């Protein structure tokens, strides 16, 4: 998996296939994406690499976990979020490769914009899905 920001200054690569792709409706993803939700391919952190002069915003997700939001300081493109559990949420909109990253589920649907709930037919959870 490969991708880059809008201006091309920051790029990323991932050597692993996503565990799952999710549409996240949390208010933090709404703010950082500038949209109703963010579509994220969840990958192992050890397989993900960013290159270029990216910036990081240290955040705390609505779940209470730490989130390092990586973005291009020049064009503002969000690229990935390093999650406190060691995973990385790769912003699907920044991908340049053709992997099938169709969302399999939605999370934080309690924060979803009322009109957006009908956009994805995937199963939804009011918060993070329960652990297996």
CSV table of N, CA, C and O in Angstrom, one decimal:
chain,number,residue,atom,x,y,z
A,1,UNK,N,0.8,-1.2,0.0
A,1,UNK,CA,0.0,0.0,0.0
A,1,UNK,C,0.9,1.2,0.0
A,1,UNK,O,1.8,1.3,0.8
A,2,UNK,N,0.6,2.2,-0.9
A,2,UNK,CA,1.4,3.4,-1.0
A,2,UNK,C,0.4,4.6,-1.1
A,2,UNK,O,-0.7,4.5,-1.6
A,3,UNK,N,0.9,5.8,-0.6
A,3,UNK,CA,0.1,7.0,-0.7
A,3,UNK,C,0.9,8.2,-0.5
A,3,UNK,O,2.1,8.1,-0.1
A,4,UNK,N,0.3,9.4,-0.7
A,4,UNK,CA,1.0,10.6,-0.4
A,4,UNK,C,0.0,11.7,-0.2
A,4,UNK,O,-1.2,11.6,-0.5
A,5,UNK,N,0.5,12.8,0.3
A,5,UNK,CA,-0.4,14.0,0.5
A,5,UNK,C,-0.7,14.7,-0.8
A,5,UNK,O,-0.1,14.3,-1.9
A,6,UNK,N,-1.5,15.7,-0.8
A,6,UNK,CA,-1.9,16.4,-2.0
A,6,UNK,C,-0.8,17.1,-2.7
A,6,UNK,O,-0.7,17.0,-3.9
A,7,UNK,N,0.2,17.7,-1.9
A,7,UNK,CA,1.3,18.4,-2.6
A,7,UNK,C,2.5,17.5,-2.9
A,7,UNK,O,3.4,17.9,-3.6
A,8,UNK,N,2.4,16.2,-2.4
A,8,UNK,CA,3.5,15.3,-2.7
A,8,UNK,C,4.7,15.3,-1.8
A,8,UNK,O,5.7,14.6,-1.9
A,9,UNK,N,4.7,16.2,-0.8
A,9,UNK,CA,5.9,16.4,0.1
A,9,UNK,C,6.0,15.2,1.1
A,9,UNK,O,7.1,14.9,1.6
A,10,UNK,N,4.9,14.6,1.5
A,10,UNK,CA,4.9,13.5,2.5
A,10,UNK,C,4.3,12.3,1.8
A,10,UNK,O,3.3,12.3,1.2
A,11,UNK,N,5.0,11.1,2.0
A,11,UNK,CA,4.5,9.9,1.4
A,11,UNK,C,4.5,8.8,2.5
A,11,UNK,O,5.1,9.0,3.6
A,12,UNK,N,3.8,7.7,2.2
A,12,UNK,CA,3.8,6.6,3.1
A,12,UNK,C,3.8,5.3,2.4
A,12,UNK,O,3.4,5.2,1.2
A,13,UNK,N,4.3,4.2,3.0
A,13,UNK,CA,4.2,2.9,2.5
A,13,UNK,C,3.8,1.9,3.7
A,13,UNK,O,4.1,2.2,4.8
A,14,UNK,N,3.1,0.8,3.3
A,14,UNK,CA,2.8,-0.2,4.3
A,14,UNK,C,3.0,-1.5,3.6
A,14,UNK,O,2.5,-1.8,2.5
A,15,UNK,N,3.7,-2.4,4.3
A,15,UNK,CA,4.0,-3.7,3.8
A,15,UNK,C,3.0,-4.8,4.2
A,15,UNK,O,3.2,-6.0,3.8
A,16,UNK,N,1.9,-4.4,4.8
A,16,UNK,CA,0.9,-5.4,5.3
A,16,UNK,C,-0.5,-5.0,4.8
A,16,UNK,O,-0.8,-3.8,4.6
A,17,UNK,N,-1.3,-6.0,4.5
A,17,UNK,CA,-2.7,-5.7,4.1
A,17,UNK,C,-3.4,-5.3,5.4
A,17,UNK,O,-3.1,-5.6,6.5
A,18,UNK,N,-4.5,-4.4,5.2
A,18,UNK,CA,-5.3,-4.0,6.3
A,18,UNK,C,-6.0,-5.1,7.0
A,18,UNK,O,-6.4,-6.1,6.3
A,19,UNK,N,-6.1,-5.0,8.3
A,19,UNK,CA,-6.9,-6.0,9.1
A,19,UNK,C,-8.3,-5.8,8.7
A,19,UNK,O,-9.1,-6.7,8.6
A,20,UNK,N,-8.7,-4.5,8.6
A,20,UNK,CA,-10.1,-4.1,8.4
A,20,UNK,C,-10.1,-2.6,7.9
A,20,UNK,O,-9.1,-1.9,8.2
A,21,UNK,N,-11.1,-2.3,7.2
A,21,UNK,CA,-11.3,-0.9,6.8
A,21,UNK,C,-12.6,-0.4,7.4
A,21,UNK,O,-13.6,-1.1,7.3
A,22,UNK,N,-12.5,0.7,8.1
A,22,UNK,CA,-13.7,1.2,8.8
A,22,UNK,C,-14.0,2.7,8.4
A,22,UNK,O,-13.1,3.4,8.1
A,23,UNK,N,-15.3,3.0,8.5
A,23,UNK,CA,-15.7,4.4,8.4
A,23,UNK,C,-15.9,4.9,9.8
A,23,UNK,O,-16.7,4.3,10.5
A,24,UNK,N,-15.1,5.9,10.3
A,24,UNK,CA,-15.2,6.4,11.6
A,24,UNK,C,-16.0,7.7,11.6
A,24,UNK,O,-15.7,8.6,11.0
A,25,UNK,N,-17.1,7.7,12.5
A,25,UNK,CA,-17.9,8.9,12.6
A,25,UNK,C,-17.6,9.7,13.8
A,25,UNK,O,-18.4,10.6,14.2
A,26,UNK,N,-16.5,9.5,14.5
A,26,UNK,CA,-16.3,10.2,15.8
A,26,UNK,C,-16.1,11.7,15.4
A,26,UNK,O,-15.7,12.1,14.3
A,27,UNK,N,-16.3,12.6,16.4
A,27,UNK,CA,-16.2,14.0,16.1
A,27,UNK,C,-14.8,14.5,15.8
A,27,UNK,O,-14.6,15.4,15.0
A,28,UNK,N,-13.8,13.7,16.3
A,28,UNK,CA,-12.4,14.1,15.9
A,28,UNK,C,-12.1,13.8,14.5
A,28,UNK,O,-11.4,14.6,13.8
A,29,UNK,N,-12.6,12.6,14.0
A,29,UNK,CA,-12.4,12.3,12.6
A,29,UNK,C,-13.2,13.3,11.7
A,29,UNK,O,-12.7,13.7,10.6
A,30,UNK,N,-14.3,13.7,12.1
A,30,UNK,CA,-15.1,14.7,11.4
A,30,UNK,C,-14.3,16.0,11.2
A,30,UNK,O,-14.2,16.6,10.1
A,31,UNK,N,-13.7,16.4,12.3
A,31,UNK,CA,-12.9,17.7,12.3
A,31,UNK,C,-11.7,17.6,11.4
A,31,UNK,O,-11.4,18.4,10.6
A,32,UNK,N,-10.9,16.5,11.6
A,32,UNK,CA,-9.6,16.3,10.9
A,32,UNK,C,-9.8,16.0,9.4
A,32,UNK,O,-9.0,16.3,8.6
A,33,UNK,N,-11.0,15.4,9.1
A,33,UNK,CA,-11.2,15.1,7.7
A,33,UNK,C,-11.9,16.2,7.0
A,33,UNK,O,-11.9,16.3,5.8
A,34,UNK,N,-12.6,17.1,7.8
A,34,UNK,CA,-13.4,18.1,7.2
A,34,UNK,C,-14.6,17.6,6.5
A,34,UNK,O,-15.2,18.2,5.6
A,35,UNK,N,-15.1,16.4,7.0
A,35,UNK,CA,-16.2,15.7,6.4
A,35,UNK,C,-17.0,15.0,7.5
A,35,UNK,O,-16.8,15.2,8.6
A,36,UNK,N,-18.0,14.3,7.0
A,36,UNK,CA,-18.9,13.6,8.0
A,36,UNK,C,-18.3,12.4,8.7
A,36,UNK,O,-18.7,12.0,9.7
A,37,UNK,N,-17.2,11.8,8.0
A,37,UNK,CA,-16.5,10.7,8.6
A,37,UNK,C,-15.2,10.5,7.9
A,37,UNK,O,-14.9,11.2,6.9
A,38,UNK,N,-14.4,9.6,8.4
A,38,UNK,CA,-13.1,9.3,7.8
A,38,UNK,C,-13.0,7.8,7.5
A,38,UNK,O,-13.5,7.0,8.4
A,39,UNK,N,-12.5,7.5,6.4
A,39,UNK,CA,-12.4,6.1,6.0
A,39,UNK,C,-10.9,5.7,6.3
A,39,UNK,O,-10.0,6.3,5.7
A,40,UNK,N,-10.7,4.6,7.1
A,40,UNK,CA,-9.4,4.3,7.6
A,40,UNK,C,-9.1,2.8,7.3
A,40,UNK,O,-9.9,1.9,7.8
A,41,UNK,N,-8.0,2.5,6.7
A,41,UNK,CA,-7.5,1.1,6.6
A,41,UNK,C,-6.6,0.8,7.8
A,41,UNK,O,-5.6,1.5,8.0
A,42,UNK,N,-7.0,-0.1,8.7
A,42,UNK,CA,-6.2,-0.4,9.9
A,42,UNK,C,-5.1,-1.4,9.6
A,42,UNK,O,-5.4,-2.5,9.2
A,43,UNK,N,-3.9,-0.9,9.9
A,43,UNK,CA,-2.7,-1.8,9.6
A,43,UNK,C,-1.8,-1.8,10.8
A,43,UNK,O,-1.9,-1.0,11.7
A,44,UNK,N,-0.9,-2.8,10.9
A,44,UNK,CA,0.0,-2.9,12.0
A,44,UNK,C,1.0,-1.8,11.9
A,44,UNK,O,1.6,-1.5,10.9
A,45,UNK,N,1.3,-1.1,13.1
A,45,UNK,CA,2.2,0.0,13.1
A,45,UNK,C,3.6,-0.4,12.6
A,45,UNK,O,4.3,0.5,12.0
A,46,UNK,N,4.1,-1.6,12.9
A,46,UNK,CA,5.4,-2.0,12.5
A,46,UNK,C,5.6,-2.1,11.0
A,46,UNK,O,6.7,-2.0,10.4
A,47,UNK,N,4.5,-2.2,10.2
A,47,UNK,CA,4.6,-2.3,8.8
A,47,UNK,C,4.4,-1.0,8.0
A,47,UNK,O,4.5,-0.9,6.8
A,48,UNK,N,4.1,0.1,8.8
A,48,UNK,CA,3.8,1.4,8.2
A,48,UNK,C,5.0,2.4,8.3
A,48,UNK,O,5.6,2.5,9.4
A,49,UNK,N,5.3,3.1,7.3
A,49,UNK,CA,6.4,4.1,7.3
A,49,UNK,C,6.0,5.4,6.6
A,49,UNK,O,5.4,5.3,5.5
A,50,UNK,N,6.2,6.5,7.2
A,50,UNK,CA,6.0,7.8,6.7
A,50,UNK,C,7.4,8.4,6.3
A,50,UNK,O,8.4,8.2,7.0
A,51,UNK,N,7.4,9.1,5.2
A,51,UNK,CA,8.7,9.8,4.8
A,51,UNK,C,8.3,11.2,4.4
A,51,UNK,O,7.2,11.5,3.9
A,52,UNK,N,9.3,12.1,4.6
A,52,UNK,CA,9.1,13.5,4.3
A,52,UNK,C,8.8,14.3,5.6
A,52,UNK,O,8.8,13.7,6.7
A,53,UNK,N,8.7,15.6,5.5
A,53,UNK,CA,8.6,16.4,6.7
A,53,UNK,C,7.1,16.5,7.2
A,53,UNK,O,6.5,17.6,7.1
A,54,UNK,N,6.6,15.5,7.7
A,54,UNK,CA,5.2,15.5,8.2
A,54,UNK,C,5.1,16.1,9.6
A,54,UNK,O,6.1,16.2,10.3
A,55,UNK,N,4.0,16.5,10.0
A,55,UNK,CA,3.7,17.0,11.3
A,55,UNK,C,2.8,16.1,12.1
A,55,UNK,O,2.1,15.2,11.4
A,56,UNK,N,2.8,16.2,13.4
A,56,UNK,CA,2.0,15.3,14.2
A,56,UNK,C,1.2,16.2,15.2
A,56,UNK,O,1.7,17.1,15.8
A,57,UNK,N,-0.1,15.9,15.3
A,57,UNK,CA,-1.0,16.5,16.3
A,57,UNK,C,-1.3,15.4,17.3
A,57,UNK,O,-1.9,14.4,17.0
A,58,UNK,N,-0.9,15.6,18.6
A,58,UNK,CA,-1.1,14.6,19.6
A,58,UNK,C,-2.5,14.8,20.2
A,58,UNK,O,-2.9,15.9,20.6
A,59,UNK,N,-3.4,13.8,20.0
A,59,UNK,CA,-4.8,13.9,20.3
A,59,UNK,C,-5.1,12.8,21.3
A,59,UNK,O,-4.4,11.8,21.5
A,60,UNK,N,-6.3,12.9,21.9
A,60,UNK,CA,-6.9,11.8,22.7
A,60,UNK,C,-8.2,11.6,22.1
A,60,UNK,O,-9.1,12.5,22.0
A,61,UNK,N,-8.4,10.4,21.6
A,61,UNK,CA,-9.7,10.0,20.9
A,61,UNK,C,-10.8,10.0,21.9
A,61,UNK,O,-10.7,10.0,23.1
A,62,UNK,N,-12.0,10.0,21.4
A,62,UNK,CA,-13.2,9.9,22.2
A,62,UNK,C,-13.2,8.7,23.1
A,62,UNK,O,-13.9,8.7,24.2
A,63,UNK,N,-12.5,7.7,22.7
A,63,UNK,CA,-12.4,6.4,23.5
A,63,UNK,C,-11.5,6.6,24.7
A,63,UNK,O,-11.5,5.8,25.6
A,64,UNK,N,-10.7,7.7,24.7
A,64,UNK,CA,-9.8,8.0,25.8
A,64,UNK,C,-8.3,7.6,25.4
A,64,UNK,O,-7.4,7.9,26.1
A,65,UNK,N,-8.2,6.8,24.3
A,65,UNK,CA,-6.9,6.4,23.9
A,65,UNK,C,-6.1,7.5,23.1
A,65,UNK,O,-6.7,8.4,22.6
A,66,UNK,N,-4.8,7.3,23.1
A,66,UNK,CA,-3.9,8.3,22.5
A,66,UNK,C,-4.0,8.1,21.0
A,66,UNK,O,-4.1,7.0,20.5
A,67,UNK,N,-3.9,9.2,20.2
A,67,UNK,CA,-4.0,9.2,18.8
A,67,UNK,C,-3.0,10.3,18.3
A,67,UNK,O,-3.1,11.4,18.7
A,68,UNK,N,-2.0,9.9,17.5
A,68,UNK,CA,-1.1,10.8,16.9
A,68,UNK,C,-1.5,11.0,15.5
A,68,UNK,O,-1.4,10.1,14.6
A,69,UNK,N,-2.0,12.1,15.1
A,69,UNK,CA,-2.6,12.4,13.8
A,69,UNK,C,-1.5,13.0,12.9
A,69,UNK,O,-1.0,14.1,13.2
A,70,UNK,N,-1.1,12.3,11.9
A,70,UNK,CA,0.0,12.6,11.0
A,70,UNK,C,-0.5,13.3,9.8
A,70,UNK,O,-1.4,12.8,9.1
A,71,UNK,N,0.0,14.5,9.5
A,71,UNK,CA,-0.5,15.2,8.3
A,71,UNK,C,0.6,16.0,7.7
A,71,UNK,O,1.7,16.2,8.3
A,72,UNK,N,0.4,16.5,6.5
A,72,UNK,CA,1.4,17.4,5.8
A,72,UNK,C,1.2,18.8,6.3
A,72,UNK,O,0.1,19.4,6.2
A,73,UNK,N,2.3,19.4,6.8
A,73,UNK,CA,2.2,20.8,7.3
A,73,UNK,C,2.1,21.8,6.1
A,73,UNK,O,1.6,22.9,6.3
A,74,UNK,N,2.4,21.4,4.9
A,74,UNK,CA,2.3,22.3,3.8
A,74,UNK,C,0.9,22.4,3.2
A,74,UNK,O,0.4,23.4,3.0
A,75,UNK,N,0.3,21.2,2.8
A,75,UNK,CA,-1.0,21.2,2.2
A,75,UNK,C,-2.1,20.8,3.2
A,75,UNK,O,-3.3,21.0,2.8
A,76,UNK,N,-1.8,20.3,4.4
A,76,UNK,CA,-2.8,20.0,5.4
A,76,UNK,C,-3.4,18.6,5.2
A,76,UNK,O,-4.3,18.3,6.0
A,77,UNK,N,-3.0,17.8,4.2
A,77,UNK,CA,-3.6,16.5,4.0
A,77,UNK,C,-3.4,15.6,5.2
A,77,UNK,O,-2.3,15.4,5.7
A,78,UNK,N,-4.5,15.0,5.8
A,78,UNK,CA,-4.4,14.0,6.8
A,78,UNK,C,-3.9,12.7,6.1
A,78,UNK,O,-4.4,12.3,5.0
A,79,UNK,N,-2.9,12.0,6.7
A,79,UNK,CA,-2.4,10.8,6.1
A,79,UNK,C,-2.6,9.5,6.9
A,79,UNK,O,-2.9,8.5,6.3
A,80,UNK,N,-2.4,9.6,8.2
A,80,UNK,CA,-2.6,8.4,9.0
A,80,UNK,C,-2.7,8.9,10.5
A,80,UNK,O,-2.3,10.0,10.9
A,81,UNK,N,-3.2,8.0,11.3
A,81,UNK,CA,-3.3,8.2,12.7
A,81,UNK,C,-2.6,7.0,13.4
A,81,UNK,O,-3.0,5.9,13.2
A,82,UNK,N,-1.6,7.3,14.2
A,82,UNK,CA,-1.0,6.2,15.0
A,82,UNK,C,-1.8,6.1,16.3
A,82,UNK,O,-1.9,7.0,17.1
A,83,UNK,N,-2.3,4.9,16.5
A,83,UNK,CA,-3.2,4.6,17.6
A,83,UNK,C,-2.5,4.1,18.8
A,83,UNK,O,-1.4,3.4,18.6
A,84,UNK,N,-3.0,4.3,20.0
A,84,UNK,CA,-2.3,3.9,21.2
A,84,UNK,C,-2.1,2.4,21.3
A,84,UNK,O,-1.3,1.9,22.1
A,85,UNK,N,-2.9,1.6,20.6
A,85,UNK,CA,-2.8,0.1,20.6
A,85,UNK,C,-1.7,-0.4,19.6
A,85,UNK,O,-1.6,-1.6,19.5
A,86,UNK,N,-0.9,0.5,19.0
A,86,UNK,CA,0.1,0.0,18.1
A,86,UNK,C,-0.3,-0.1,16.7
A,86,UNK,O,0.5,-0.4,15.8
A,87,UNK,N,-1.6,0.1,16.4
A,87,UNK,CA,-2.1,0.1,15.0
A,87,UNK,C,-2.0,1.5,14.4
A,87,UNK,O,-1.8,2.5,15.1
A,88,UNK,N,-2.1,1.5,13.1
A,88,UNK,CA,-2.2,2.8,12.3
A,88,UNK,C,-3.4,2.8,11.5
A,88,UNK,O,-3.8,1.8,10.8
A,89,UNK,N,-4.1,3.9,11.5
A,89,UNK,CA,-5.3,4.1,10.7
A,89,UNK,C,-4.9,4.9,9.5
A,89,UNK,O,-4.6,6.1,9.6
A,90,UNK,N,-4.7,4.3,8.4
A,90,UNK,CA,-4.3,4.9,7.1
A,90,UNK,C,-5.5,5.6,6.5
A,90,UNK,O,-6.5,4.9,6.3
A,91,UNK,N,-5.4,6.8,6.2
A,91,UNK,CA,-6.5,7.6,5.5
A,91,UNK,C,-6.6,7.1,4.1
A,91,UNK,O,-5.7,7.3,3.2
A,92,UNK,N,-7.7,6.4,3.8
A,92,UNK,CA,-7.9,5.8,2.5
A,92,UNK,C,-7.8,6.8,1.3
A,92,UNK,O,-7.4,6.5,0.2
A,93,UNK,N,-8.3,8.0,1.6
A,93,UNK,CA,-8.3,9.1,0.6
A,93,UNK,C,-6.9,9.4,0.1
A,93,UNK,O,-6.7,10.0,-1.0
A,94,UNK,N,-5.8,9.1,0.9
A,94,UNK,CA,-4.4,9.4,0.5
A,94,UNK,C,-3.8,8.3,-0.3
A,94,UNK,O,-2.6,8.4,-0.7
A,95,UNK,N,-4.4,7.2,-0.4
A,95,UNK,CA,-3.8,6.0,-1.1
A,95,UNK,C,-3.6,6.3,-2.6
A,95,UNK,O,-4.5,6.9,-3.2
A,96,UNK,N,-2.5,5.8,-3.1
A,96,UNK,CA,-2.3,5.9,-4.6
A,96,UNK,C,-2.3,4.5,-5.2
A,96,UNK,O,-2.3,4.4,-6.4
A,97,UNK,N,-2.3,3.5,-4.4
A,97,UNK,CA,-2.4,2.1,-4.9
A,97,UNK,C,-3.9,1.7,-5.0
A,97,UNK,O,-4.7,2.3,-4.5
A,98,UNK,N,-4.1,0.5,-5.6
A,98,UNK,CA,-5.4,0.1,-5.9
A,98,UNK,C,-6.0,-1.0,-5.1
A,98,UNK,O,-6.9,-1.7,-5.5
A,99,UNK,N,-5.5,-1.1,-3.8
A,99,UNK,CA,-6.0,-2.1,-2.9
A,99,UNK,C,-7.5,-2.0,-2.7
A,99,UNK,O,-8.0,-0.8,-2.7
A,100,UNK,N,-8.2,-3.1,-2.5
A,100,UNK,CA,-9.6,-3.0,-2.2
A,100,UNK,C,-9.7,-2.7,-0.7
A,100,UNK,O,-9.4,-3.5,0.1
A,101,UNK,N,-10.1,-1.5,-0.4
A,101,UNK,CA,-10.3,-1.0,0.9
A,101,UNK,C,-11.7,-0.5,1.2
A,101,UNK,O,-12.0,0.4,1.9
A,102,UNK,N,-12.6,-1.3,0.7
A,102,UNK,CA,-14.0,-1.1,1.0
A,102,UNK,C,-14.3,-1.2,2.5
A,102,UNK,O,-14.0,-2.2,3.1
A,103,UNK,N,-15.0,-0.2,3.1
A,103,UNK,CA,-15.3,-0.3,4.5
A,103,UNK,C,-16.1,-1.6,4.8
A,103,UNK,O,-17.1,-1.9,4.1
A,104,UNK,N,-15.7,-2.3,5.9
A,104,UNK,CA,-16.4,-3.5,6.3
A,104,UNK,C,-17.4,-3.1,7.4
A,104,UNK,O,-18.3,-3.9,7.7
A,105,UNK,N,-17.1,-2.0,8.1
A,105,UNK,CA,-18.0,-1.6,9.2
A,105,UNK,C,-17.8,-0.2,9.5
A,105,UNK,O,-16.9,0.5,9.0
A,106,UNK,N,-18.7,0.4,10.4
A,106,UNK,CA,-18.7,1.7,10.8
A,106,UNK,C,-18.5,1.8,12.3
A,106,UNK,O,-19.0,0.9,13.0
A,107,UNK,N,-17.8,2.8,12.8
A,107,UNK,CA,-17.6,2.9,14.3
A,107,UNK,C,-18.0,4.3,14.7
A,107,UNK,O,-18.0,5.2,13.9
A,108,UNK,N,-18.3,4.5,15.9
A,108,UNK,CA,-18.7,5.8,16.5
A,108,UNK,C,-19.9,6.3,15.8
A,108,UNK,O,-20.1,7.6,15.6
A,109,UNK,N,-20.9,5.5,15.5
A,109,UNK,CA,-22.1,5.9,14.8
A,109,UNK,C,-23.0,6.8,15.6
A,109,UNK,O,-23.8,7.6,15.1
A,110,UNK,N,-22.8,6.8,17.0
A,110,UNK,CA,-23.6,7.7,17.8
A,110,UNK,C,-23.2,9.2,17.5
A,110,UNK,O,-24.0,10.1,17.8
A,111,UNK,N,-22.1,9.5,16.9
A,111,UNK,CA,-21.7,10.8,16.5
A,111,UNK,C,-21.9,11.1,15.0
A,111,UNK,O,-21.6,12.2,14.5
A,112,UNK,N,-22.5,10.1,14.3
A,112,UNK,CA,-22.7,10.3,12.9
A,112,UNK,C,-23.7,11.4,12.6
A,112,UNK,O,-24.7,11.7,13.3
A,113,UNK,N,-23.4,12.2,11.5
A,113,UNK,CA,-24.4,13.2,11.1
A,113,UNK,C,-25.7,12.5,10.7
A,113,UNK,O,-25.6,11.4,10.0
A,114,UNK,N,-26.8,13.0,11.0
A,114,UNK,CA,-28.1,12.2,10.7
A,114,UNK,C,-28.2,11.8,9.3
A,114,UNK,O,-28.7,10.7,9.0
A,115,UNK,N,-27.8,12.6,8.4
A,115,UNK,CA,-27.9,12.3,6.9
A,115,UNK,C,-26.9,11.3,6.4
A,115,UNK,O,-27.1,10.8,5.4
A,116,UNK,N,-25.8,11.1,7.2
A,116,UNK,CA,-24.8,10.2,6.7
A,116,UNK,C,-25.0,8.8,7.0
A,116,UNK,O,-24.4,7.9,6.4
A,117,UNK,N,-25.9,8.4,7.9
A,117,UNK,CA,-26.1,7.0,8.3
A,117,UNK,C,-26.5,6.2,7.1
A,117,UNK,O,-26.3,5.0,7.1
A,118,UNK,N,-27.2,6.7,6.1
A,118,UNK,CA,-27.6,5.9,5.0
A,118,UNK,C,-26.6,5.8,3.9
A,118,UNK,O,-26.8,5.0,3.0
A,119,UNK,N,-25.4,6.4,4.1
A,119,UNK,CA,-24.4,6.4,3.0
A,119,UNK,C,-23.7,5.1,2.9
A,119,UNK,O,-23.3,4.6,1.8
A,120,UNK,N,-23.4,4.4,4.0
A,120,UNK,CA,-22.7,3.1,4.0
A,120,UNK,C,-23.7,2.0,4.4
A,120,UNK,O,-24.4,2.2,5.4
A,121,UNK,N,-23.7,0.9,3.8
A,121,UNK,CA,-24.5,-0.2,4.1
A,121,UNK,C,-23.9,-1.2,5.1
A,121,UNK,O,-24.5,-2.2,5.5
A,122,UNK,N,-22.7,-0.9,5.5
A,122,UNK,CA,-21.9,-1.8,6.4
A,122,UNK,C,-22.5,-1.8,7.8
A,122,UNK,O,-23.2,-0.8,8.2
A,123,UNK,N,-22.3,-2.9,8.6
A,123,UNK,CA,-22.8,-2.9,9.9
A,123,UNK,C,-22.2,-1.8,10.8
A,123,UNK,O,-21.1,-1.3,10.5
A,124,UNK,N,-23.0,-1.3,11.8
A,124,UNK,CA,-22.5,-0.2,12.6
A,124,UNK,C,-22.4,-0.5,14.1
A,124,UNK,O,-23.1,-1.4,14.5
A,125,UNK,N,-21.6,0.2,14.8
A,125,UNK,CA,-21.4,0.1,16.2
A,125,UNK,C,-21.5,1.5,16.8
A,125,UNK,O,-20.9,2.4,16.2
A,126,UNK,N,-22.2,1.7,17.9
A,126,UNK,CA,-22.3,3.0,18.6
A,126,UNK,C,-20.9,3.5,19.0
A,126,UNK,O,-20.7,4.7,19.1
A,127,UNK,N,-20.0,2.6,19.4
A,127,UNK,CA,-18.6,2.9,19.8
A,127,UNK,C,-17.7,1.9,19.1
A,127,UNK,O,-18.1,1.3,18.1
A,128,UNK,N,-16.5,1.7,19.6
A,128,UNK,CA,-15.7,0.7,19.1
A,128,UNK,C,-16.4,-0.7,19.2
A,128,UNK,O,-17.1,-0.9,20.1
A,129,UNK,N,-16.1,-1.6,18.2
A,129,UNK,CA,-16.7,-2.9,18.3
A,129,UNK,C,-16.2,-3.7,19.5
A,129,UNK,O,-15.0,-3.4,19.9
A,130,UNK,N,-17.0,-4.6,20.0
A,130,UNK,CA,-16.5,-5.4,21.2
A,130,UNK,C,-15.3,-6.2,20.8
A,130,UNK,O,-15.2,-6.7,19.6
A,131,UNK,N,-14.4,-6.5,21.7
A,131,UNK,CA,-13.2,-7.3,21.5
A,131,UNK,C,-13.6,-8.8,21.3
A,131,UNK,O,-14.6,-9.2,21.9
A,132,UNK,N,-12.9,-9.4,20.4
A,132,UNK,CA,-13.2,-10.8,20.1
A,132,UNK,C,-12.7,-11.7,21.2
A,132,UNK,O,-11.8,-11.5,21.9
